[in-house]
Amino acid sequence: MKLRIFERFDLLLLIPVLILITVGVFFIYSSRIDSTGVLVSDEYIKQIIFAATGLLLMIAFSLFDYRRFEKVSKYFFYALLAILVYTLIFGKKVNGARSWIGFGSVGVQPSELGKIPYILFFAYMLEKTEQMSELKRFALLCVVLAGPAGLILIQPDLGTASVYIPIFIAMCFVAGIPVRYLILCIATAMLTIIFTVLPSVEEKILKHTISILAVLRQNNLRLIVIVAVSVICLLSIIGNIFFKKKYFYWIAFVSGIISMALILSIPATKVLKDYQKDRLIIFLDPDIDPLGAGWNIIQSKRAIGSGSLFGQGFLQGKLSHLRYLPQQSTDFIFSIISEEWGFLGGFVVFAMYIIIMFRIVFIIKNTTNVYGYYIATGIMFMFFFHFIVNVGMAMGIMPITGIPLLFLSYGGSHLWTSMVAIGILMSINYRRLDFNTAF
């Protein structure tokens, strides 16, 4: 019996995860050492506690038969929506977003913990809607995405909300949703962000006004353009119905994207604060505000560059210990690793994530259960998106969105979410032949 229980733990998943968590604890400790060598925070102790409890959660979920979540996933999803609404009303504000609930210094971030219920329910919906028409199925799935992502965006927590989108795209893709629908979703989201931040680009980076961007500054002009583009879209749809010409379809497709993006940019402009818009554009030229919005990127790049090949040595990082890097135990943990362990330290982090990703691909390819197939895909792209965005942010090639580096950054909510996800992956892998077990 003991052997059978140990067989459920996938060492190729577990070992790189434990290495990343251990490295994270060491560098959370390092990040809280000041320039005089004094430890100024007990964050590393809390992270050890988070890791220990996370390990217990991982074990519990790996032993549990993930297929049993299918029947109850909708209740988890409804509970997630209710908690997100509660957070909007009664939650605590942290870094400008009302995204935490708890008592005193103890709190959790429901939007982080909610990724697992979202993936479980979305996998259930993908399987349940397989017989629907393509358009009706996609529209229903978009509603499922809009629930949690919309509530998180209102907090406003753009970084966490953005994680739900690649999960949605990836799971829809493997479920056979037509690529043109996914392109519609991606293009609309990207254009919405572009339309929202273009006025800030004009003001902060270009330093002069562009006549055509008056459409985004004046609501009356924007409304006229929305109506005009919507009419073009409607006429093209009618033309496609009656004349069956491809160019009518593509005109309707493109004009529909532009129209929706212009409409969505109106609430997005009101929801996003000025400092959040600055974060989305400042990576283009951080030197325009070196002591303000560009400070984080400039110091992060300096820290990574100063590490060279072998780094300055553990606990020897100058920029981190002099507090030049804000949020250095969370958003910029990779910068400290690169400063103190150099390129080789960064390579270790990359290598561990690559092993995790390849192992998840193995699980996806070998599971015979459709529900498990969808879940594993969602989890893989959750990990992938967190890694790419956080490391890209630290290197100054992506916007600062406040997305943590999973397993490494300080924080209980995202570490517990990650460990639960690993436990579910182990459960899927153990049951990849879809046999029945006692658990």
Short mmCIF file of C-alpha atoms in Angstrom, two decimals:
data_model
loop_
_atom_site.label_atom_id
_atom_site.label_comp_id
_atom_site.label_asym_id
_atom_site.label_seq_id
_atom_site.Cartn_x
_atom_site.Cartn_y
_atom_site.Cartn_z
CA MET A 1 0.00 0.00 0.00
CA LYS A 2 2.87 2.37 0.83
CA LEU A 3 4.45 1.70 -2.56
CA ARG A 4 1.17 2.47 -4.34
CA ILE A 5 0.85 5.81 -2.54
CA PHE A 6 4.43 6.82 -3.43
CA GLU A 7 3.76 5.90 -7.07
CA ARG A 8 1.28 8.78 -7.19
CA PHE A 9 4.00 11.39 -6.74
CA ASP A 10 5.57 12.39 -10.03
CA LEU A 11 9.21 13.06 -9.18
CA LEU A 12 9.86 14.81 -12.50
CA LEU A 13 7.29 17.39 -11.40
CA LEU A 14 8.05 17.40 -7.70
CA ILE A 15 11.86 17.80 -7.79
CA PRO A 16 12.03 20.98 -9.94
CA VAL A 17 9.14 22.48 -7.94
CA LEU A 18 10.95 21.84 -4.64
CA ILE A 19 14.18 23.28 -6.08
CA LEU A 20 12.38 26.47 -7.17
CA ILE A 21 10.64 26.85 -3.79
CA THR A 22 13.96 26.36 -1.96
CA VAL A 23 15.69 28.93 -4.17
CA GLY A 24 12.75 31.27 -3.57
CA VAL A 25 13.08 31.01 0.21
CA PHE A 26 16.82 31.75 0.05
CA PHE A 27 16.34 34.84 -2.09
CA ILE A 28 13.33 36.10 -0.14
CA TYR A 29 15.69 35.97 2.84
CA SER A 30 18.36 37.81 0.83
CA SER A 31 15.89 40.45 -0.31
CA ARG A 32 15.13 41.42 3.30
CA ILE A 33 18.79 42.04 4.25
CA ASP A 34 19.57 45.75 4.32
CA SER A 35 22.85 47.47 3.41
CA THR A 36 24.18 47.00 6.96
CA GLY A 37 23.61 43.24 6.86
CA VAL A 38 20.58 43.33 9.19
CA LEU A 39 17.53 41.16 8.50
CA VAL A 40 14.54 43.52 8.46
CA SER A 41 11.67 41.11 7.82
CA ASP A 42 10.52 37.57 8.62
CA GLU A 43 9.05 37.03 5.15
CA TYR A 44 11.28 34.01 4.55
CA ILE A 45 9.83 32.29 7.63
CA LYS A 46 6.30 32.94 6.39
CA GLN A 47 7.30 31.59 2.99
CA ILE A 48 8.55 28.37 4.61
CA ILE A 49 5.16 28.05 6.35
CA PHE A 50 3.37 28.73 3.04
CA ALA A 51 5.55 26.09 1.37
CA ALA A 52 4.92 23.49 4.08
CA THR A 53 1.15 23.98 3.98
CA GLY A 54 1.30 24.09 0.19
CA LEU A 55 3.10 20.74 0.19
CA LEU A 56 0.30 19.27 2.30
CA LEU A 57 -2.27 20.64 -0.15
CA MET A 58 -0.31 19.16 -3.05
CA ILE A 59 -0.25 15.73 -1.39
CA ALA A 60 -3.98 15.88 -0.64
CA PHE A 61 -4.92 16.83 -4.22
CA SER A 62 -2.55 14.26 -5.74
CA LEU A 63 -4.22 11.48 -3.73
CA PHE A 64 -7.73 12.69 -4.57
CA ASP A 65 -9.36 11.54 -7.81
CA TYR A 66 -9.55 14.75 -9.87
CA ARG A 67 -12.48 13.37 -11.90
CA ARG A 68 -14.74 13.89 -8.90
CA PHE A 69 -14.33 17.65 -9.33
CA GLU A 70 -16.29 17.50 -12.57
CA LYS A 71 -19.70 17.21 -10.88
CA VAL A 72 -19.05 19.89 -8.26
CA SER A 73 -16.89 22.33 -10.25
CA LYS A 74 -19.84 24.61 -10.96
CA TYR A 75 -20.36 25.15 -7.21
CA PHE A 76 -16.69 26.07 -6.82
CA PHE A 77 -17.09 28.54 -9.69
CA TYR A 78 -20.21 30.14 -8.21
CA ALA A 79 -18.42 30.41 -4.86
CA LEU A 80 -15.50 32.10 -6.64
CA LEU A 81 -17.81 34.70 -8.18
CA ALA A 82 -19.47 35.34 -4.81
CA ILE A 83 -16.10 35.77 -3.07
CA LEU A 84 -14.88 38.15 -5.79
CA VAL A 85 -18.01 40.28 -5.36
CA TYR A 86 -17.46 40.25 -1.58
CA THR A 87 -13.82 41.30 -2.15
CA LEU A 88 -14.92 44.23 -4.31
CA ILE A 89 -17.14 45.50 -1.48
CA PHE A 90 -15.27 44.57 1.69
CA GLY A 91 -11.75 43.70 0.54
CA LYS A 92 -8.55 45.44 1.60
CA LYS A 93 -6.68 47.70 -0.78
CA VAL A 94 -3.11 46.64 -1.53
CA ASN A 95 -1.03 48.47 -4.17
CA GLY A 96 -4.11 50.31 -5.37
CA ALA A 97 -6.30 47.22 -5.90
CA ARG A 98 -9.09 46.01 -3.59
CA SER A 99 -8.08 42.39 -4.02
CA TRP A 100 -7.43 40.98 -0.53
CA ILE A 101 -9.65 39.61 2.21
CA GLY A 102 -8.64 38.58 5.72
CA PHE A 103 -8.07 39.83 9.22
CA GLY A 104 -5.24 42.12 10.28
CA SER A 105 -1.99 41.13 8.63
CA VAL A 106 -3.35 37.70 7.63
CA GLY A 107 -5.04 37.67 4.25
CA VAL A 108 -5.52 35.84 0.97
CA GLN A 109 -6.01 36.99 -2.60
CA PRO A 110 -9.16 35.30 -3.96
CA SER A 111 -8.29 36.19 -7.56
CA GLU A 112 -5.11 34.09 -7.25
CA LEU A 113 -6.77 31.16 -5.49
CA GLY A 114 -9.67 31.36 -7.97
CA LYS A 115 -7.58 30.18 -10.93
CA ILE A 116 -8.01 26.54 -9.95
CA PRO A 117 -11.85 26.64 -9.63
CA TYR A 118 -11.92 28.56 -12.90
CA ILE A 119 -9.84 25.92 -14.71
CA LEU A 120 -11.86 23.04 -13.22
CA PHE A 121 -15.17 24.60 -14.21
CA PHE A 122 -13.96 25.73 -17.63
CA ALA A 123 -12.78 22.17 -18.39
CA TYR A 124 -16.22 20.92 -17.37
CA MET A 125 -17.91 23.47 -19.66
CA LEU A 126 -15.67 22.54 -22.60
CA GLU A 127 -16.65 18.88 -22.23
CA LYS A 128 -20.33 19.62 -21.65
CA THR A 129 -20.69 21.92 -24.68
CA GLU A 130 -18.98 19.67 -27.25
CA GLN A 131 -22.25 19.08 -29.13
CA MET A 132 -23.20 22.78 -29.35
CA SER A 133 -22.80 24.84 -32.49
CA GLU A 134 -19.38 26.50 -32.70
CA LEU A 135 -20.64 30.07 -32.31
CA LYS A 136 -23.04 29.32 -29.46
CA ARG A 137 -20.36 27.33 -27.65
CA PHE A 138 -17.78 30.08 -27.97
CA ALA A 139 -20.24 32.75 -26.82
CA LEU A 140 -21.09 30.71 -23.71
CA LEU A 141 -17.40 30.15 -22.93
CA CYS A 142 -16.76 33.90 -23.26
CA VAL A 143 -19.44 34.49 -20.61
CA VAL A 144 -17.63 32.07 -18.29
CA LEU A 145 -14.39 34.03 -18.82
CA ALA A 146 -16.06 37.42 -18.42
CA GLY A 147 -17.37 36.57 -14.93
CA PRO A 148 -14.16 36.25 -12.89
CA ALA A 149 -11.92 38.26 -15.25
CA GLY A 150 -14.35 41.21 -15.27
CA LEU A 151 -14.71 41.25 -11.48
CA ILE A 152 -10.92 41.11 -11.03
CA LEU A 153 -10.41 43.88 -13.58
CA ILE A 154 -12.82 46.13 -11.65
CA GLN A 155 -10.71 45.76 -8.45
CA PRO A 156 -8.60 46.87 -10.49
CA ASP A 157 -6.00 44.09 -10.79
CA LEU A 158 -4.99 44.02 -14.44
CA GLY A 159 -2.11 41.58 -13.89
CA THR A 160 -4.14 38.79 -12.29
CA ALA A 161 -7.09 39.33 -14.65
CA SER A 162 -4.76 38.96 -17.64
CA VAL A 163 -3.73 35.45 -16.51
CA TYR A 164 -7.28 34.16 -17.05
CA ILE A 165 -7.14 35.05 -20.77
CA PRO A 166 -4.26 32.77 -21.94
CA ILE A 167 -5.82 29.94 -19.91
CA PHE A 168 -9.07 30.58 -21.78
CA ILE A 169 -7.33 30.76 -25.19
CA ALA A 170 -5.25 27.60 -24.68
CA MET A 171 -8.12 25.48 -23.35
CA CYS A 172 -10.43 26.65 -26.14
CA PHE A 173 -7.77 25.86 -28.75
CA VAL A 174 -7.24 22.25 -27.61
CA ALA A 175 -11.04 21.84 -27.35
CA GLY A 176 -11.41 22.57 -31.05
CA ILE A 177 -12.81 26.10 -30.93
CA PRO A 178 -12.21 27.62 -34.41
CA VAL A 179 -8.99 29.62 -34.56
CA ARG A 180 -10.81 32.60 -36.10
CA TYR A 181 -12.84 32.97 -32.88
CA LEU A 182 -9.69 32.90 -30.79
CA ILE A 183 -8.05 35.47 -33.07
CA LEU A 184 -11.17 37.60 -32.59
CA CYS A 185 -10.76 37.35 -28.81
CA ILE A 186 -7.00 38.02 -28.79
CA ALA A 187 -7.18 40.90 -31.27
CA THR A 188 -10.06 42.54 -29.41
CA ALA A 189 -8.22 42.31 -26.07
CA MET A 190 -4.99 43.69 -27.53
CA LEU A 191 -6.71 46.52 -29.39
CA THR A 192 -8.69 47.42 -26.26
CA ILE A 193 -5.44 47.81 -24.31
CA ILE A 194 -3.85 49.78 -27.16
CA PHE A 195 -6.83 52.14 -27.45
CA THR A 196 -6.81 52.58 -23.66
CA VAL A 197 -3.13 53.52 -23.36
CA LEU A 198 -2.55 55.38 -26.64
CA PRO A 199 -3.43 58.78 -25.15
CA SER A 200 -0.81 58.14 -22.44
CA VAL A 201 1.75 57.12 -25.09
CA GLU A 202 1.00 60.38 -26.89
CA GLU A 203 1.47 62.42 -23.72
CA LYS A 204 4.36 60.61 -22.01
CA ILE A 205 6.47 59.20 -24.85
CA LEU A 206 5.71 61.03 -28.10
CA LYS A 207 5.39 64.39 -26.31
CA HIS A 208 3.05 65.77 -28.98
CA THR A 209 -0.56 65.27 -30.05
CA ILE A 210 -1.63 63.23 -33.07
CA SER A 211 -4.84 64.37 -34.74
CA ILE A 212 -6.27 60.91 -35.33
CA LEU A 213 -5.95 60.05 -31.62
CA ALA A 214 -8.54 62.72 -30.84
CA VAL A 215 -11.00 59.86 -31.36
CA LEU A 216 -9.68 58.30 -28.13
CA ARG A 217 -9.62 61.56 -26.20
CA GLN A 218 -13.10 62.87 -27.08
CA ASN A 219 -16.08 60.66 -26.30
CA ASN A 220 -18.30 62.29 -28.93
CA LEU A 221 -15.85 61.49 -31.70
CA ARG A 222 -15.35 57.98 -30.36
CA LEU A 223 -19.12 57.40 -30.39
CA ILE A 224 -19.35 58.54 -34.02
CA VAL A 225 -16.55 56.19 -35.05
CA ILE A 226 -18.12 53.30 -33.13
CA VAL A 227 -21.45 53.82 -34.90
CA ALA A 228 -19.75 54.14 -38.32
CA VAL A 229 -17.62 51.00 -37.88
CA SER A 230 -20.61 49.07 -36.48
CA VAL A 231 -22.68 50.01 -39.53
CA ILE A 232 -19.87 48.81 -41.82
CA CYS A 233 -19.77 45.54 -39.86
CA LEU A 234 -23.56 45.07 -40.12
CA LEU A 235 -23.64 45.81 -43.85
CA SER A 236 -20.77 43.40 -44.43
CA ILE A 237 -22.60 40.67 -42.54
CA ILE A 238 -25.68 41.25 -44.71
CA GLY A 239 -23.50 41.25 -47.84
CA ASN A 240 -21.90 37.96 -46.80
CA ILE A 241 -25.32 36.38 -46.21
CA PHE A 242 -26.72 37.37 -49.59
CA PHE A 243 -23.65 37.28 -51.86
CA LYS A 244 -21.45 34.68 -50.10
CA LYS A 245 -18.27 36.62 -50.87
CA LYS A 246 -15.24 36.09 -48.63
CA TYR A 247 -14.26 39.74 -48.59
CA PHE A 248 -17.59 40.64 -46.94
CA TYR A 249 -16.79 38.14 -44.18
CA TRP A 250 -13.32 39.58 -43.51
CA ILE A 251 -14.55 43.19 -43.60
CA ALA A 252 -17.17 42.24 -41.00
CA PHE A 253 -14.53 40.37 -38.98
CA VAL A 254 -12.04 43.27 -38.84
CA SER A 255 -14.65 46.02 -38.35
CA GLY A 256 -16.28 43.97 -35.58
CA ILE A 257 -12.96 43.72 -33.73
CA ILE A 258 -12.34 47.47 -34.04
CA SER A 259 -15.88 48.31 -32.92
CA MET A 260 -15.76 46.03 -29.87
CA ALA A 261 -12.31 47.28 -28.87
CA LEU A 262 -13.45 50.91 -29.07
CA ILE A 263 -16.51 50.12 -26.96
CA LEU A 264 -14.51 48.18 -24.34
CA SER A 265 -11.84 50.88 -24.15
CA ILE A 266 -14.42 53.28 -22.65
CA PRO A 267 -14.89 51.38 -19.34
CA ALA A 268 -11.21 50.30 -19.44
CA THR A 269 -10.14 53.96 -19.47
CA LYS A 270 -12.26 54.61 -16.39
CA VAL A 271 -11.25 51.45 -14.51
CA LEU A 272 -7.48 51.66 -15.04
CA LYS A 273 -5.69 54.26 -12.95
CA ASP A 274 -3.11 56.58 -14.49
CA TYR A 275 -0.24 54.77 -12.78
CA GLN A 276 -1.47 51.45 -14.24
CA LYS A 277 -1.54 52.95 -17.73
CA ASP A 278 1.98 54.26 -17.14
CA ARG A 279 3.14 50.76 -16.21
CA LEU A 280 1.77 49.39 -19.48
CA ILE A 281 3.77 51.83 -21.61
CA ILE A 282 6.84 52.77 -19.59
CA PHE A 283 8.82 49.67 -20.68
CA LEU A 284 8.95 51.24 -24.16
CA ASP A 285 11.16 54.01 -22.79
CA PRO A 286 11.74 53.87 -19.01
CA ASP A 287 14.12 56.84 -19.20
CA ILE A 288 11.24 59.26 -19.72
CA ASP A 289 10.44 58.89 -16.00
CA PRO A 290 13.60 57.41 -14.42
CA LEU A 291 12.67 58.37 -10.86
CA GLY A 292 9.01 57.42 -11.18
CA ALA A 293 7.28 54.80 -13.31
CA GLY A 294 10.53 53.82 -15.05
CA TRP A 295 12.50 53.28 -11.83
CA ASN A 296 11.59 49.61 -11.36
CA ILE A 297 12.55 48.58 -14.89
CA ILE A 298 15.81 50.56 -14.91
CA GLN A 299 16.98 49.14 -11.56
CA SER A 300 15.86 45.62 -12.46
CA LYS A 301 17.89 45.70 -15.69
CA ARG A 302 20.88 47.09 -13.79
CA ALA A 303 20.62 44.30 -11.22
CA ILE A 304 20.43 41.57 -13.89
CA GLY A 305 23.32 43.12 -15.85
CA SER A 306 25.52 43.48 -12.77
CA GLY A 307 25.24 39.75 -12.08
CA SER A 308 27.25 38.89 -15.20
CA LEU A 309 28.01 35.16 -15.53
CA PHE A 310 28.48 33.96 -11.94
CA GLY A 311 26.84 36.77 -9.96
CA GLN A 312 28.07 38.84 -7.04
CA GLY A 313 27.51 36.06 -4.54
CA PHE A 314 24.64 35.11 -2.24
CA LEU A 315 23.76 38.01 0.11
CA GLN A 316 26.21 40.23 -1.80
CA GLY A 317 23.76 41.98 -4.15
CA LYS A 318 24.28 45.72 -3.85
CA LEU A 319 21.17 47.04 -5.59
CA SER A 320 18.79 44.77 -3.71
CA HIS A 321 20.34 45.40 -0.29
CA LEU A 322 20.40 49.15 -0.89
CA ARG A 323 16.66 48.91 -1.63
CA TYR A 324 16.95 50.13 -5.21
CA LEU A 325 14.50 47.41 -6.28
CA PRO A 326 10.92 47.91 -5.03
CA GLN A 327 8.81 44.75 -4.53
CA GLN A 328 12.04 42.77 -4.71
CA SER A 329 10.75 39.72 -2.85
CA THR A 330 7.68 39.46 -5.09
CA ASP A 331 7.63 41.03 -8.58
CA PHE A 332 11.40 41.27 -9.01
CA ILE A 333 12.68 38.12 -7.33
CA PHE A 334 14.29 37.06 -10.64
CA SER A 335 16.34 40.27 -10.65
CA ILE A 336 17.87 39.43 -7.26
CA ILE A 337 18.62 35.85 -8.33
CA SER A 338 20.36 37.16 -11.45
CA GLU A 339 22.29 39.79 -9.49
CA GLU A 340 23.63 37.37 -6.87
CA TRP A 341 23.87 34.15 -8.91
CA GLY A 342 24.35 35.70 -12.35
CA PHE A 343 23.48 34.11 -15.67
CA LEU A 344 23.94 30.63 -14.17
CA GLY A 345 21.31 31.35 -11.51
CA GLY A 346 18.87 32.54 -14.16
CA PHE A 347 19.69 29.44 -16.22
CA VAL A 348 18.78 27.19 -13.27
CA VAL A 349 15.40 28.91 -12.98
CA PHE A 350 14.80 28.53 -16.72
CA ALA A 351 15.86 24.87 -16.64
CA MET A 352 13.50 24.00 -13.79
CA TYR A 353 10.57 25.65 -15.54
CA ILE A 354 11.41 23.87 -18.82
CA ILE A 355 11.41 20.50 -17.03
CA ILE A 356 8.02 21.32 -15.47
CA MET A 357 6.58 22.38 -18.84
CA PHE A 358 7.82 19.29 -20.66
CA ARG A 359 6.46 17.05 -17.93
CA ILE A 360 3.04 18.70 -18.20
CA VAL A 361 3.15 18.21 -21.98
CA PHE A 362 3.81 14.51 -21.31
CA ILE A 363 0.78 14.37 -19.01
CA ILE A 364 -1.40 16.14 -21.57
CA LYS A 365 -0.33 13.77 -24.37
CA ASN A 366 -0.79 10.60 -22.33
CA THR A 367 -4.01 11.14 -20.41
CA THR A 368 -7.02 9.36 -21.89
CA ASN A 369 -9.55 11.42 -19.94
CA VAL A 370 -10.86 14.49 -21.77
CA TYR A 371 -11.58 16.38 -18.54
CA GLY A 372 -8.02 15.80 -17.32
CA TYR A 373 -6.66 16.78 -20.73
CA TYR A 374 -8.38 20.18 -20.52
CA ILE A 375 -7.34 20.77 -16.90
CA ALA A 376 -3.67 19.98 -17.56
CA THR A 377 -3.66 22.34 -20.55
CA GLY A 378 -5.10 25.18 -18.47
CA ILE A 379 -2.56 24.65 -15.68
CA MET A 380 0.36 24.53 -18.12
CA PHE A 381 -0.54 27.87 -19.67
CA MET A 382 -1.10 29.39 -16.23
CA PHE A 383 2.50 28.46 -15.34
CA PHE A 384 3.84 29.50 -18.75
CA PHE A 385 2.17 32.92 -18.73
CA HIS A 386 3.34 33.73 -15.19
CA PHE A 387 6.91 32.77 -16.09
CA ILE A 388 7.11 34.61 -19.41
CA VAL A 389 5.49 37.82 -18.15
CA ASN A 390 7.38 38.03 -14.85
CA VAL A 391 10.80 37.31 -16.33
CA GLY A 392 10.06 39.58 -19.31
CA MET A 393 9.02 42.30 -16.87
CA ALA A 394 12.27 41.92 -14.92
CA MET A 395 14.28 42.14 -18.15
CA GLY A 396 12.42 45.25 -19.27
CA ILE A 397 10.89 43.71 -22.39
CA MET A 398 7.32 43.46 -21.07
CA PRO A 399 5.04 45.81 -19.12
CA ILE A 400 5.04 45.78 -15.33
CA THR A 401 1.80 44.04 -14.39
CA GLY A 402 2.52 42.74 -10.88
CA ILE A 403 2.41 39.06 -11.89
CA PRO A 404 4.50 36.93 -9.46
CA LEU A 405 7.04 34.30 -10.48
CA LEU A 406 5.33 31.12 -9.30
CA PHE A 407 7.16 28.98 -6.70
CA LEU A 408 9.78 31.74 -6.24
CA SER A 409 8.03 35.01 -5.34
CA TYR A 410 6.92 35.70 -1.79
CA GLY A 411 3.25 35.10 -1.08
CA GLY A 412 0.91 32.38 0.13
CA SER A 413 -2.02 32.73 -2.27
CA HIS A 414 -0.14 32.07 -5.50
CA LEU A 415 2.13 29.44 -3.89
CA TRP A 416 -0.88 27.48 -2.60
CA THR A 417 -2.54 27.80 -6.01
CA SER A 418 0.61 26.50 -7.71
CA MET A 419 0.99 23.57 -5.30
CA VAL A 420 -2.67 22.59 -5.66
CA ALA A 421 -2.19 22.71 -9.44
CA ILE A 422 0.85 20.40 -9.16
CA GLY A 423 -1.18 18.01 -6.99
CA ILE A 424 -3.97 17.90 -9.57
CA LEU A 425 -1.43 17.25 -12.34
CA MET A 426 -0.06 14.32 -10.33
CA SER A 427 -3.58 12.99 -9.90
CA ILE A 428 -4.16 13.25 -13.66
CA ASN A 429 -0.85 11.54 -14.43
CA TYR A 430 -1.48 8.69 -12.01
CA ARG A 431 -4.92 8.12 -13.53
CA ARG A 432 -3.88 8.82 -17.13
CA LEU A 433 -5.32 5.47 -18.27
CA ASP A 434 -8.66 6.54 -16.74
CA PHE A 435 -8.96 3.59 -14.37
CA ASN A 436 -10.98 3.64 -11.15
CA THR A 437 -9.23 3.95 -7.78
CA ALA A 438 -10.26 3.94 -4.14
CA PHE A 439 -9.66 7.69 -3.80
#
